[in-house]
Amino acid sequence: MTVQERIEELRNKIDYHSYRYYVLDDPEISDAEFDALMRELEQLEREHPELITPDSPTQRVGTAPAAEFEAVTHSVPMLSLANAMDETDVIEFENRIKRRIGGQRIEYVVEPKLDGLAVELIYEHGIITIGSTRGDGVTGENITQNLKTIRSIPLRLRNGNDIAIPPVLAVRGEVIMLKKDFERLNQERLDAGETLFANPRNAAAGSVRQLDPRITAQRKLDFFCYGIADATGLPVATHTDVLAMLRAFGFKVNEFTKCSSIDEVLTACRQLEDRRPELPYEIDGAVIKVNSISLQKELGTISRSPRWAIAYKFKPQQATTIVNDIIVQVGRTGALTPVAVLKPVRLAGVEIQRATLHNQDEIDRKDIRIGDTVLIQRAGDVIPEIVKVIEHKRTGHERKFIMPTLCPVCGGRVVRPHGEAVSRCTNSRCPAKLKESIRHFASRRAMDIEGLGDKLIDQLVDRGLVRDVADLYNLTLQQLMELERMGEKSAQNILSSIEKSKKAGLERLLYALGIRHVGERTAHLLVHNFKSIDNILKATRDDLLKVNEIGPEVSESIFRFFSDEENRRLLDRLRAAGVVCTPAESIPVETPLSGKTFVFTGTLHSMTRSEAEKKVISLGGKISGSVSKNTDYVVAGEDPGSKYDKAQKLGIPILSEKEFLKLIGS
Ligand code: IVH
């Protein structure tokens, strides 16, 4: 096989496995196997740069920042949708259609209205050439480099179902951030003392409109398509044909419901609204579309909106309540975050008692005072935020909040560096910082020290038993047993989970250290690129910058961390205590899960769905989104869905959460 042939073979394999992972959510190989394919391709392309093509999977990341975005004129304008605010508006929508086309039967499609950023992708002979924002509908911005970093956007179309790939195809859809990725991103930003995104929509839009594609590449974005600019000449008669074609070309297409009457449409809208809280992404409504493309053409458009489609808006997930107090929390980096203590209120099925206020600027911008009546909403899944103050409810007794100048925990001096939004405690020994850093170190995704909870951390720090994370490894049974509410058995358990954490591996350790800007992804990149802690310690700013996806700010932060004498000593002590500083072996030899396919349904209590899925994959198993005869186990959490019934019907073993935990040995 020639080098060129091997390169092409690798690209096909990588494209296929990316598609399984990012589009179908049904991987067939482990991350480590995938990484190995990618490394081989990178190596060959380094040796033969003349063979690099723009659609190679290596070309998703790493171009230099742009000074500005170029304008792109859409060949067919990107329309917007008229809104239906209630069910009467939907019935009126159908009446208008009937008046134009007479009494013929109309088939509709109901889809989720994703709340993200509308984009268009142009494929020429199956290869992506331009990706742009909607802009004003006529002209948008060229953000091709950024869109290419999104793994669920194919760089070349798949040749599914033998549909001929047209010379030019303009695909339209929505770039979104899943709720879980939004929460993770905001948590990381909070840890790093950065300003937070108000909701997944802003996070997606802000990420995709970055001038530096390396930043976009670090954000977990997703793309769902919902249409094409022009169906002329394509073998499609209906909107659902278009969706099926797009699916065959390798895109993620959202679920939809075909309806043969407006009553069915209304039912589908109501059902979607009911399921809104459990969907993995934010939706703000349902889109109702006439299915037949010839009918769509006949109906045409009016003032920039099609007559054949409408957006049915859902009730906002908002409520009003009172700000009883504003308190200040001190984070791991010393950042002081003001938090509103609310009069408890129920919102989308959850009792809300607190809302983050982010920082002083945010409070000032919204003019939020203690005693105010406020409108709150849930952004993403959990973090509630204050949308605005209901000013006419003011009594004159409200109090303004002023950021303290001394740390509420240690009394240390608080500074707000010029040009930054965040105030920080300057005391490097502030116990709040220390407690937060231990909490992070011990967290499930970091060193995973089970049983080391907040109360215990408080006691360990307050009694001076732990002054940094390395001290955890010197704790004795005696010391633990002297703490409040600690029997010999629990103390033993904690010591053994501390012992177990020594083998977490370098990747988790780097993440656990809480280096500013180093989340799990960057920790992975560091290990992947430098292989050992000693190489990381030796790396210069430039060495770090050479890593795709690591920008100047991140490299500076990593470099500084490892140049600091105190941090180096900490690492030495961790090593001396037996904490393993080499990469963890990612594929276990043979486990009860090897090669088995798992499907999850319902809510798990001991971990999130994504943690459970990662665990399965790390133990050699596979994940699938739907139950079929190829499924080996269905794991049923609380309130399982239709997958449960299907598994029963097919006689597939159904595991409870407890049984699943036993199987994975935790
Ligand atoms: S169809 C002419 N389908 O909603 C058809 N749009 O105002 C226009 N959107 O910015 C688009 N989910 O990005 C369509 N399933 C869906 C959608 C959807 C979200 C967005 C779209 C546009 C806005 C329409």
mmCIF file of C-alpha atoms in Angstrom, residues 28-312:
data_model
loop_
_atom_site.group_PDB
_atom_site.id
_atom_site.type_symbol
_atom_site.label_atom_id
_atom_site.label_comp_id
_atom_site.label_asym_id
_atom_site.label_seq_id
_atom_site.Cartn_x
_atom_site.Cartn_y
_atom_site.Cartn_z
ATOM 1 C CA GLU A 28 -17.528 1.080 18.001
ATOM 2 C CA ILE A 29 -13.976 1.592 19.198
ATOM 3 C CA SER A 30 -12.362 3.028 22.311
ATOM 4 C CA ASP A 31 -10.985 6.561 22.554
ATOM 5 C CA ALA A 32 -7.484 5.107 22.700
ATOM 6 C CA GLU A 33 -7.935 3.199 19.436
ATOM 7 C CA PHE A 34 -9.365 6.315 17.830
ATOM 8 C CA ASP A 35 -6.453 8.421 19.070
ATOM 9 C CA ALA A 36 -4.025 5.900 17.616
ATOM 10 C CA LEU A 37 -5.580 6.229 14.137
ATOM 11 C CA MET A 38 -5.466 10.006 14.417
ATOM 12 C CA ARG A 39 -1.830 9.975 15.546
ATOM 13 C CA GLU A 40 -0.808 7.810 12.620
ATOM 14 C CA LEU A 41 -2.554 10.136 10.167
ATOM 15 C CA GLU A 42 -0.962 13.215 11.773
ATOM 16 C CA GLN A 43 2.435 11.571 11.558
ATOM 17 C CA LEU A 44 2.031 10.664 7.860
ATOM 18 C CA GLU A 45 0.759 14.137 7.011
ATOM 19 C CA ARG A 46 3.725 15.678 8.836
ATOM 20 C CA GLU A 47 6.047 13.569 6.713
ATOM 21 C CA HIS A 48 4.082 14.280 3.522
ATOM 22 C CA PRO A 49 2.579 17.750 3.837
ATOM 23 C CA GLU A 50 1.857 17.747 0.105
ATOM 24 C CA LEU A 51 -0.803 15.111 0.729
ATOM 25 C CA ILE A 52 -2.838 17.214 3.184
ATOM 26 C CA THR A 53 -6.323 18.050 1.884
ATOM 27 C CA PRO A 54 -8.833 20.516 3.375
ATOM 28 C CA ASP A 55 -11.269 17.717 4.186
ATOM 29 C CA SER A 56 -8.726 15.644 6.132
ATOM 30 C CA PRO A 57 -9.883 15.053 9.719
ATOM 31 C CA THR A 58 -6.643 16.694 10.889
ATOM 32 C CA GLN A 59 -7.876 19.966 9.384
ATOM 33 C CA ARG A 60 -10.608 20.517 11.923
ATOM 34 C CA VAL A 61 -8.419 22.536 14.262
ATOM 35 C CA GLY A 62 -5.566 24.879 14.469
ATOM 36 C CA THR A 63 -5.647 27.709 11.957
ATOM 37 C CA ALA A 64 -4.463 31.142 13.027
ATOM 38 C CA PRO A 65 -6.972 33.717 14.238
ATOM 39 C CA ALA A 66 -8.709 35.920 11.681
ATOM 40 C CA ALA A 67 -8.706 39.717 11.898
ATOM 41 C CA GLU A 68 -12.370 39.831 10.986
ATOM 42 C CA PHE A 69 -14.977 37.673 9.314
ATOM 43 C CA GLU A 70 -15.611 38.097 5.608
ATOM 44 C CA ALA A 71 -19.137 38.663 4.367
ATOM 45 C CA VAL A 72 -20.932 35.826 2.593
ATOM 46 C CA THR A 73 -24.046 36.361 0.528
ATOM 47 C CA HIS A 74 -26.488 33.469 0.751
ATOM 48 C CA SER A 75 -27.546 32.150 -2.651
ATOM 49 C CA VAL A 76 -31.087 31.821 -1.322
ATOM 50 C CA PRO A 77 -32.009 34.118 1.614
ATOM 51 C CA MET A 78 -32.167 32.476 5.032
ATOM 52 C CA LEU A 79 -35.698 33.178 6.157
ATOM 53 C CA SER A 80 -36.994 33.540 9.664
ATOM 54 C CA LEU A 81 -40.163 32.063 11.082
ATOM 55 C CA ALA A 82 -43.345 33.799 12.108
ATOM 56 C CA ASN A 83 -44.375 32.997 15.686
ATOM 57 C CA ALA A 84 -47.507 31.318 16.969
ATOM 58 C CA MET A 85 -47.917 32.386 20.581
ATOM 59 C CA ASP A 86 -50.754 29.967 21.351
ATOM 60 C CA GLU A 87 -52.844 27.191 19.851
ATOM 61 C CA THR A 88 -55.297 29.621 18.229
ATOM 62 C CA ASP A 89 -52.397 31.069 16.231
ATOM 63 C CA VAL A 90 -51.595 27.559 14.991
ATOM 64 C CA ILE A 91 -55.161 27.002 13.836
ATOM 65 C CA GLU A 92 -55.086 30.418 12.169
ATOM 66 C CA PHE A 93 -51.865 29.346 10.407
ATOM 67 C CA GLU A 94 -53.670 26.370 8.897
ATOM 68 C CA ASN A 95 -56.682 28.513 7.931
ATOM 69 C CA ARG A 96 -54.416 30.901 6.031
ATOM 70 C CA ILE A 97 -52.891 27.961 4.181
ATOM 71 C CA LYS A 98 -56.290 26.472 3.365
ATOM 72 C CA ARG A 99 -57.486 29.818 1.994
ATOM 73 C CA ARG A 100 -54.602 29.791 -0.486
ATOM 74 C CA ILE A 101 -54.580 26.184 -1.585
ATOM 75 C CA GLY A 102 -58.155 25.045 -1.042
ATOM 76 C CA GLY A 103 -59.412 21.953 0.686
ATOM 77 C CA GLN A 104 -56.627 19.470 -0.131
ATOM 78 C CA ARG A 105 -55.244 17.327 2.656
ATOM 79 C CA ILE A 106 -52.109 18.731 4.209
ATOM 80 C CA GLU A 107 -49.411 16.748 5.927
ATOM 81 C CA TYR A 108 -47.305 18.562 8.533
ATOM 82 C CA VAL A 109 -44.048 17.901 10.299
ATOM 83 C CA VAL A 110 -43.403 19.054 13.878
ATOM 84 C CA GLU A 111 -39.756 19.503 14.939
ATOM 85 C CA PRO A 112 -38.034 20.892 18.024
ATOM 86 C CA LYS A 113 -37.050 24.542 17.605
ATOM 87 C CA LEU A 114 -33.438 24.459 18.675
ATOM 88 C CA ASP A 115 -32.142 27.493 20.494
ATOM 89 C CA GLY A 116 -28.728 28.160 19.022
ATOM 90 C CA LEU A 117 -27.191 29.904 16.052
ATOM 91 C CA ALA A 118 -28.473 29.413 12.485
ATOM 92 C CA VAL A 119 -25.773 28.579 9.958
ATOM 93 C CA GLU A 120 -25.428 27.492 6.354
ATOM 94 C CA LEU A 121 -22.869 24.986 5.093
ATOM 95 C CA ILE A 122 -21.966 24.788 1.416
ATOM 96 C CA TYR A 123 -20.721 21.457 0.043
ATOM 97 C CA GLU A 124 -19.193 21.420 -3.415
ATOM 98 C CA HIS A 125 -18.892 17.923 -4.873
ATOM 99 C CA GLY A 126 -19.386 16.649 -1.356
ATOM 100 C CA ILE A 127 -16.598 18.673 0.297
ATOM 101 C CA ILE A 128 -17.338 21.502 2.689
ATOM 102 C CA THR A 129 -16.217 24.836 1.261
ATOM 103 C CA ILE A 130 -18.025 27.613 3.109
ATOM 104 C CA GLY A 131 -19.820 27.827 6.423
ATOM 105 C CA SER A 132 -21.552 31.042 7.370
ATOM 106 C CA THR A 133 -23.869 32.603 9.909
ATOM 107 C CA ARG A 134 -27.383 33.645 9.004
ATOM 108 C CA GLY A 135 -26.548 37.315 9.549
ATOM 109 C CA ASP A 136 -29.426 39.471 8.339
ATOM 110 C CA GLY A 137 -30.719 36.583 6.229
ATOM 111 C CA VAL A 138 -29.161 37.896 3.020
ATOM 112 C CA THR A 139 -25.536 38.334 4.078
ATOM 113 C CA GLY A 140 -23.810 36.464 6.872
ATOM 114 C CA GLU A 141 -20.262 36.001 8.148
ATOM 115 C CA ASN A 142 -17.775 33.456 6.866
ATOM 116 C CA ILE A 143 -16.991 31.240 9.859
ATOM 117 C CA THR A 144 -15.837 28.167 7.909
ATOM 118 C CA GLN A 145 -12.739 27.528 10.040
ATOM 119 C CA ASN A 146 -14.782 27.610 13.215
ATOM 120 C CA LEU A 147 -17.538 25.369 11.901
ATOM 121 C CA LYS A 148 -14.990 22.811 10.704
ATOM 122 C CA THR A 149 -13.986 22.252 14.335
ATOM 123 C CA ILE A 150 -17.470 20.874 15.128
ATOM 124 C CA ARG A 151 -17.200 17.120 14.998
ATOM 125 C CA SER A 152 -20.800 16.454 13.983
ATOM 126 C CA ILE A 153 -20.332 18.581 10.855
ATOM 127 C CA PRO A 154 -19.006 16.280 8.125
ATOM 128 C CA LEU A 155 -16.032 17.701 6.211
ATOM 129 C CA ARG A 156 -17.112 15.499 3.340
ATOM 130 C CA LEU A 157 -20.544 14.027 2.769
ATOM 131 C CA ARG A 158 -21.072 10.344 3.383
ATOM 132 C CA ASN A 159 -22.344 8.343 0.492
ATOM 133 C CA GLY A 160 -25.347 6.838 2.232
ATOM 134 C CA ASN A 161 -28.339 5.135 0.634
ATOM 135 C CA ASP A 162 -26.794 5.616 -2.801
ATOM 136 C CA ILE A 163 -28.196 9.113 -3.215
ATOM 137 C CA ALA A 164 -25.942 10.866 -5.714
ATOM 138 C CA ILE A 165 -24.027 13.731 -4.119
ATOM 139 C CA PRO A 166 -25.077 16.936 -5.914
ATOM 140 C CA PRO A 167 -22.447 19.327 -7.323
ATOM 141 C CA VAL A 168 -23.556 21.966 -4.817
ATOM 142 C CA LEU A 169 -25.563 21.486 -1.642
ATOM 143 C CA ALA A 170 -26.432 24.247 0.838
ATOM 144 C CA VAL A 171 -27.332 22.696 4.190
ATOM 145 C CA ARG A 172 -28.991 24.702 6.932
ATOM 146 C CA GLY A 173 -29.211 24.053 10.593
ATOM 147 C CA GLU A 174 -28.474 25.153 14.097
ATOM 148 C CA VAL A 175 -25.216 25.146 16.022
ATOM 149 C CA ILE A 176 -26.004 24.417 19.636
ATOM 150 C CA MET A 177 -24.318 23.494 22.883
ATOM 151 C CA LEU A 178 -25.812 20.570 24.791
ATOM 152 C CA LYS A 179 -27.014 21.435 28.297
ATOM 153 C CA LYS A 180 -24.373 19.195 29.879
ATOM 154 C CA ASP A 181 -21.540 20.775 27.891
ATOM 155 C CA PHE A 182 -22.839 24.240 28.734
ATOM 156 C CA GLU A 183 -22.801 23.418 32.424
ATOM 157 C CA ARG A 184 -19.314 21.978 32.201
ATOM 158 C CA LEU A 185 -18.054 25.045 30.329
ATOM 159 C CA ASN A 186 -19.540 27.444 32.844
ATOM 160 C CA GLN A 187 -18.125 25.405 35.724
ATOM 161 C CA GLU A 188 -14.688 25.615 34.138
ATOM 162 C CA ARG A 189 -15.096 29.336 33.587
ATOM 163 C CA LEU A 190 -16.195 29.787 37.154
ATOM 164 C CA ASP A 191 -13.161 27.837 38.346
ATOM 165 C CA ALA A 192 -10.935 29.982 36.159
ATOM 166 C CA GLY A 193 -12.561 33.162 37.420
ATOM 167 C CA GLU A 194 -13.955 34.030 34.013
ATOM 168 C CA THR A 195 -17.349 35.537 33.228
ATOM 169 C CA LEU A 196 -20.103 33.017 32.649
ATOM 170 C CA PHE A 197 -22.391 32.536 29.689
ATOM 171 C CA ALA A 198 -26.009 33.252 30.522
ATOM 172 C CA ASN A 199 -27.398 30.289 28.576
ATOM 173 C CA PRO A 200 -26.404 27.589 26.075
ATOM 174 C CA ARG A 201 -27.492 29.772 23.169
ATOM 175 C CA ASN A 202 -25.085 32.551 24.110
ATOM 176 C CA ALA A 203 -22.356 30.017 24.746
ATOM 177 C CA ALA A 204 -22.863 28.470 21.297
ATOM 178 C CA ALA A 205 -23.072 31.803 19.506
ATOM 179 C CA GLY A 206 -20.111 33.218 21.428
ATOM 180 C CA SER A 207 -18.010 30.140 20.700
ATOM 181 C CA VAL A 208 -18.742 29.921 17.027
ATOM 182 C CA ARG A 209 -18.126 33.592 16.382
ATOM 183 C CA GLN A 210 -14.616 33.523 17.867
ATOM 184 C CA LEU A 211 -11.937 35.038 15.685
ATOM 185 C CA ASP A 212 -9.568 32.370 16.967
ATOM 186 C CA PRO A 213 -10.760 28.932 15.767
ATOM 187 C CA ARG A 214 -8.578 27.296 18.419
ATOM 188 C CA ILE A 215 -10.974 28.614 21.038
ATOM 189 C CA THR A 216 -13.978 27.302 19.117
ATOM 190 C CA ALA A 217 -12.238 23.928 18.902
ATOM 191 C CA GLN A 218 -12.106 23.716 22.693
ATOM 192 C CA ARG A 219 -15.820 24.279 23.066
ATOM 193 C CA LYS A 220 -18.087 21.313 22.715
ATOM 194 C CA LEU A 221 -20.509 22.350 20.029
ATOM 195 C CA ASP A 222 -23.013 20.315 18.112
ATOM 196 C CA PHE A 223 -24.857 20.762 14.846
ATOM 197 C CA PHE A 224 -28.320 19.609 13.826
ATOM 198 C CA CYS A 225 -29.621 20.338 10.368
ATOM 199 C CA TYR A 226 -33.217 21.065 9.489
ATOM 200 C CA GLY A 227 -33.228 21.840 5.802
ATOM 201 C CA ILE A 228 -31.522 22.830 2.575
ATOM 202 C CA ALA A 229 -31.549 26.084 0.640
ATOM 203 C CA ASP A 230 -32.893 24.642 -2.578
ATOM 204 C CA ALA A 231 -34.276 21.218 -3.409
ATOM 205 C CA THR A 232 -34.369 21.733 -7.191
ATOM 206 C CA GLY A 233 -33.050 18.690 -9.047
ATOM 207 C CA LEU A 234 -32.768 16.530 -5.925
ATOM 208 C CA PRO A 235 -34.682 13.262 -5.525
ATOM 209 C CA VAL A 236 -36.964 14.633 -2.786
ATOM 210 C CA ALA A 237 -40.682 15.428 -2.730
ATOM 211 C CA THR A 238 -41.172 16.215 0.938
ATOM 212 C CA HIS A 239 -39.396 17.836 3.864
ATOM 213 C CA THR A 240 -39.042 14.409 5.491
ATOM 214 C CA ASP A 241 -37.335 13.176 2.299
ATOM 215 C CA VAL A 242 -34.886 16.053 2.719
ATOM 216 C CA LEU A 243 -34.230 15.084 6.323
ATOM 217 C CA ALA A 244 -33.691 11.440 5.344
ATOM 218 C CA MET A 245 -31.277 12.520 2.624
ATOM 219 C CA LEU A 246 -29.342 14.732 5.047
ATOM 220 C CA ARG A 247 -29.164 11.864 7.497
ATOM 221 C CA ALA A 248 -27.775 9.630 4.749
ATOM 222 C CA PHE A 249 -25.168 12.285 3.931
ATOM 223 C CA GLY A 250 -23.878 11.989 7.494
ATOM 224 C CA PHE A 251 -25.626 14.808 9.355
ATOM 225 C CA LYS A 252 -27.364 14.797 12.664
ATOM 226 C CA VAL A 253 -31.041 15.364 12.065
ATOM 227 C CA ASN A 254 -33.430 15.977 14.891
ATOM 228 C CA GLU A 255 -36.425 13.868 15.775
ATOM 229 C CA PHE A 256 -39.685 14.919 14.131
ATOM 230 C CA THR A 257 -43.355 13.932 14.123
ATOM 231 C CA LYS A 258 -45.375 13.585 10.936
ATOM 232 C CA CYS A 259 -48.972 14.761 11.427
ATOM 233 C CA SER A 260 -51.954 14.442 9.130
ATOM 234 C CA SER A 261 -54.158 17.063 10.783
ATOM 235 C CA ILE A 262 -53.764 20.267 12.752
ATOM 236 C CA ASP A 263 -55.093 18.462 15.848
ATOM 237 C CA GLU A 264 -52.251 16.010 15.580
ATOM 238 C CA VAL A 265 -49.901 18.971 15.205
ATOM 239 C CA LEU A 266 -51.184 20.480 18.450
ATOM 240 C CA THR A 267 -50.798 17.164 20.263
ATOM 241 C CA ALA A 268 -47.225 16.822 18.983
ATOM 242 C CA CYS A 269 -46.445 20.371 20.169
ATOM 243 C CA ARG A 270 -47.844 19.658 23.622
ATOM 244 C CA GLN A 271 -45.891 16.419 23.883
ATOM 245 C CA LEU A 272 -42.694 18.172 22.895
ATOM 246 C CA GLU A 273 -43.304 20.898 25.475
ATOM 247 C CA ASP A 274 -43.816 18.231 28.167
ATOM 248 C CA ARG A 275 -40.538 16.594 27.255
ATOM 249 C CA ARG A 276 -38.663 19.872 27.138
ATOM 250 C CA PRO A 277 -36.912 19.509 30.533
ATOM 251 C CA GLU A 278 -35.541 16.072 29.724
ATOM 252 C CA LEU A 279 -34.157 16.889 26.268
ATOM 253 C CA PRO A 280 -30.360 17.146 26.133
ATOM 254 C CA TYR A 281 -30.548 20.573 24.483
ATOM 255 C CA GLU A 282 -32.507 23.773 24.949
ATOM 256 C CA ILE A 283 -35.521 24.307 22.759
ATOM 257 C CA ASP A 284 -37.736 27.358 22.802
ATOM 258 C CA GLY A 285 -40.600 25.964 20.767
ATOM 259 C CA ALA A 286 -41.725 23.638 18.029
ATOM 260 C CA VAL A 287 -41.445 24.321 14.318
ATOM 261 C CA ILE A 288 -44.450 23.281 12.266
ATOM 262 C CA LYS A 289 -43.780 22.747 8.565
ATOM 263 C CA VAL A 290 -45.894 21.743 5.574
ATOM 264 C CA ASN A 291 -44.304 18.495 4.413
ATOM 265 C CA SER A 292 -44.860 18.648 0.645
ATOM 266 C CA ILE A 293 -42.171 20.647 -1.153
ATOM 267 C CA SER A 294 -44.457 21.478 -4.069
ATOM 268 C CA LEU A 295 -47.017 22.865 -1.618
ATOM 269 C CA GLN A 296 -44.254 24.852 0.088
ATOM 270 C CA LYS A 297 -43.340 26.363 -3.288
ATOM 271 C CA GLU A 298 -46.954 27.156 -4.018
ATOM 272 C CA LEU A 299 -47.391 28.890 -0.672
ATOM 273 C CA GLY A 300 -44.214 30.934 -1.000
ATOM 274 C CA THR A 301 -43.051 33.567 1.453
ATOM 275 C CA ILE A 302 -44.294 36.800 2.902
ATOM 276 C CA SER A 303 -42.095 39.467 4.466
ATOM 277 C CA ARG A 304 -39.078 37.183 4.941
ATOM 278 C CA SER A 305 -41.021 34.299 6.491
ATOM 279 C CA PRO A 306 -42.327 31.250 4.698
ATOM 280 C CA ARG A 307 -46.104 30.828 4.643
ATOM 281 C CA TRP A 308 -45.584 27.084 4.972
ATOM 282 C CA ALA A 309 -43.918 27.081 8.386
ATOM 283 C CA ILE A 310 -44.428 28.639 11.794
ATOM 284 C CA ALA A 311 -42.681 28.572 15.173
ATOM 285 C CA TYR A 312 -44.932 27.575 18.063
#
